[in-house]
Amino acid sequence: MAKYSRVSESVGLITLQNPPVNALSAAVRQGIVDTVERALSDPKVKSVVICGQNGIFCGGADIKEFGTNMSGPLLVPMIHAIEAANKPVVAAIEGSALGGGLELALGCHYRIAHSKARLGLPEVTLGLLPAAGGTQRLPRLIGVPAALDLITTGKPLDARRISTYPCPRPSDLDALFEGVMEKVRQSARGAIAPVACVQAVRAAATQPYTQGMEREKELMATLFTSGQARALQYCFFAQRAVSRWSMPNGARWDTSKPRPVHKAAVIGLGTMGRGITVALAQTGLSVIAVETQEKQLMDAKQAVSGMLERGARRRGVAPALDKISYSHDIQAVADVDLVIEAVFEDMGLKKKVFQQLASICRPGTFLCTNTSALDVDHLASQTHNPELVVGMHFFAPAHVMKLLEVVYGPRSSPQAVATAMQLGKKMGKVSVAVGNCPGFVGNRMLKPYMEQAFFLLEEGATPELVDRALEEFGFPMGVFRMSDLSGLDVGWRVRKGDGLAEPGAPSGQPARIRQGRRYSPLGDLLCEQGRFGQKTGQGWYQYNKPGSQVARSDPWLHSFLEGYRAQHGLVARRIDNQEVLDRCLYALINEGFRILEDGIAAGPEDIDMIYVFGYGWPRHRGGPMFYASMVGLGKVLERLEHYHQAHPDVPYLKPCSLLWRLVASGSPPLHKWREVIRKLHSQL
Ligand SMILES: CCCCCC/C=C/CC(=O)SCCNC(=O)CCNC(=O)[C@H](O)C(C)(C)COP(=O)(O)OP(=O)(O)OC[C@H]1O[C@@H](n2cnc3c(N)ncnc32)[C@H](O)[C@@H]1OP(=O)(O)O
């Protein structure tokens, strides 16, 4: 696990060997201890070099060991022994030196890095801090401000020449730490690791080394066993696990070969189409961007060019303007490998586009739809080759948001899914393969979540109260602020399509029962008044002007709610944060279990990554299904039953059979849920 050799007579060379990333497993740590001892006791050896095999120095501690009884030498004394060595020890860094890997390098007397090396302390992203001296040695090496930046964000740095570093000279240490703590608290949204990182670096800046090390150890001890660390480490593996997709028919990632995509087309250049065009061009693909309205096409070209130029400036590269050609004629897509349709969310219109594409595109072209909820299979049936059709559901802004839902219908071929998944990966997305149903995974689960928020308003809550509870939980935005941002009219259109929202509906009880279940027309009533959210300057909140983003409490809305309750004979009661969280989150989680039961998502990791990367679920809480496993499935079931008894006309609150089944089988840990789901499916 650490190979020893002597080179040029006097240099002891230690090579870390633990594929794929030379993580510091117990065996590697033991190997380092043994080989360092050997080099130091060999009189012919004058200096020691530590490097990693296969072009990577070291990816840090072995995260898989964290949940286990860790054995083997500890990192801190191992690194101390290197630092205390009486022969110079050099870290020769190629590829990544991350976490414990960088801390190992920091314990060496010199570090030399390849110009393409990446150095970082990502512990904070796993709910931890760099507790092998990282928070103590790094500030001493590069100064407090730069160290704080690396440690609290976990972002890796490219190796740089020292002459390019600014000289770190904090003038007022207290102000510096207060400022950073404030920034960290705001962006961390309840995450404890970044705060502990600041506290540890503060110890480095204000206390002697040994006391700093003690503080670092103490803070790490708290983090190491925290639920947040478990959640973040779960996310690390879940993010990788979702790329190993499978379909109910047995097709899998490792047996399905993607086809290369060199040239793609985007149809429809509204907000989504523009973002998708940018994402594709930035990946290096040739893109045909089609918009039939001449004025829209010109506007889109200008907007896309601006987005590409700003992105390129940020990344210090040339903008990929020449990758895109614009056309108002759909015939221009005849020779592309893959088309992404991103026209207005209207089934009639999308069907027409798919019929056209089926007759224009050359045989074998993959046809993808960016619909957020419509039936992918129905669109596939408009073509001669339904096996080539999949959904590619991007999230706005499409060139920024990391999530891509790849939606397969019953007739989508494994190759079409593999190709869309690979294209998503190339675009830097976290791509999750899911089955076809209204709203797929993300939007399907959003429905019960939003429904509960509306009901809470009817029962006495305000948008401010609901949003505050969700934001304190860790969402960047509560449900009403989010609804104002995305536009109330979007959901209104869907409800009208579903035959739910009817203008001029009767008042009183009938208005609140639709299709045999409780319904809240509050969102529809706001839309009827032209209150569509930020874009109209009024929604659940008020804004200084249309387009403004600063939400202010709206007295009109409060008296509207009072009037509404009076009109419907509802008596407002006191609602606390816990009830908001219980009802909104457990209704959403219950739908997640139904999705697993229906086989729409292959496993809980898929749902969790969709919520973490697409819906602002706080990463340090691991995603809704992981959260349910942490709260305890028995407790989730009990609360859902309680609320369903109180609201029997709300089917979303009725605990689903998979949840019952899991609780009956002793609430197994999340990684065992697939077995229970398999059994459930085999019995159906
Ligand atoms: C009081 C107790 C004291 C305990 C001390 C605890 C000390 C903690 C300090 C630490 O070092 S924490 C770990 C910090 N390191 C990281 O967070 C790095 C994580 N890895 C990465 O960022 C990337 O993997 C990479 C190194 C940049 C390589 O990226 P690449 O895209 O090339 O490959 P991946 O697909 O991401 O990974 C390949 C494969 O390797 C697995 N893996 C990666 N890093 C680790 C690791 N540190 N431990 C265990 N396994 C790791 C990864 O899961 C992939 O495997 P899979 O089977 O495909 O999932």
Tab-separated table of C-alpha atoms in Angstrom, residues 66 99 120-131 135 147-156 184 187-188 191-198 220 223 226 228-233 619-620:
chain	number	residue	atom	x	y	z
A	66	PHE	CA	-15.559	6.578	8.506
A	99	GLY	CA	-7.959	16.485	2.544
A	120	GLY	CA	-7.696	21.388	-1.467
A	121	LEU	CA	-9.215	20.631	1.906
A	122	PRO	CA	-12.738	19.390	1.041
A	123	GLU	CA	-13.480	18.065	4.561
A	124	VAL	CA	-16.132	20.755	5.085
A	125	THR	CA	-18.142	19.282	2.219
A	126	LEU	CA	-18.246	16.012	4.171
A	127	GLY	CA	-19.363	17.741	7.366
A	128	LEU	CA	-15.863	17.624	8.884
A	129	LEU	CA	-12.816	19.816	9.245
A	130	PRO	CA	-9.189	19.120	8.313
A	131	ALA	CA	-8.194	17.597	11.650
A	135	THR	CA	-6.407	24.083	10.083
A	147	ALA	CA	-6.405	29.456	4.503
A	148	LEU	CA	-9.866	30.467	5.686
A	149	ASP	CA	-11.059	30.580	2.106
A	150	LEU	CA	-9.757	27.098	1.299
A	151	ILE	CA	-10.885	25.480	4.547
A	152	THR	CA	-14.385	26.966	4.802
A	153	THR	CA	-15.343	26.416	1.169
A	154	GLY	CA	-13.523	23.137	0.492
A	155	LYS	CA	-12.871	24.363	-3.063
A	156	PRO	CA	-9.655	23.026	-4.597
A	184	VAL	CA	-20.102	31.412	6.469
A	187	SER	CA	-24.107	30.667	3.120
A	188	ALA	CA	-23.929	27.540	5.295
A	191	ALA	CA	-24.310	23.591	8.380
A	192	ILE	CA	-21.994	23.223	11.379
A	193	ALA	CA	-18.732	22.207	9.691
A	194	PRO	CA	-17.916	25.580	8.054
A	195	VAL	CA	-18.435	27.321	11.413
A	196	ALA	CA	-16.104	24.837	13.141
A	197	CYS	CA	-13.539	25.438	10.377
A	198	VAL	CA	-13.488	29.170	11.167
A	220	MET	CA	-13.373	17.420	14.915
A	223	LEU	CA	-18.203	16.902	13.826
A	226	SER	CA	-22.603	14.391	13.780
A	228	GLN	CA	-24.560	16.350	9.256
A	229	ALA	CA	-21.254	14.577	8.579
A	230	ARG	CA	-23.154	11.349	7.897
A	231	ALA	CA	-25.483	13.199	5.540
A	232	LEU	CA	-22.675	14.878	3.608
A	233	GLN	CA	-20.673	11.660	3.308
A	619	ARG	CA	-26.989	18.954	1.423
A	620	HIS	CA	-26.058	18.652	5.091
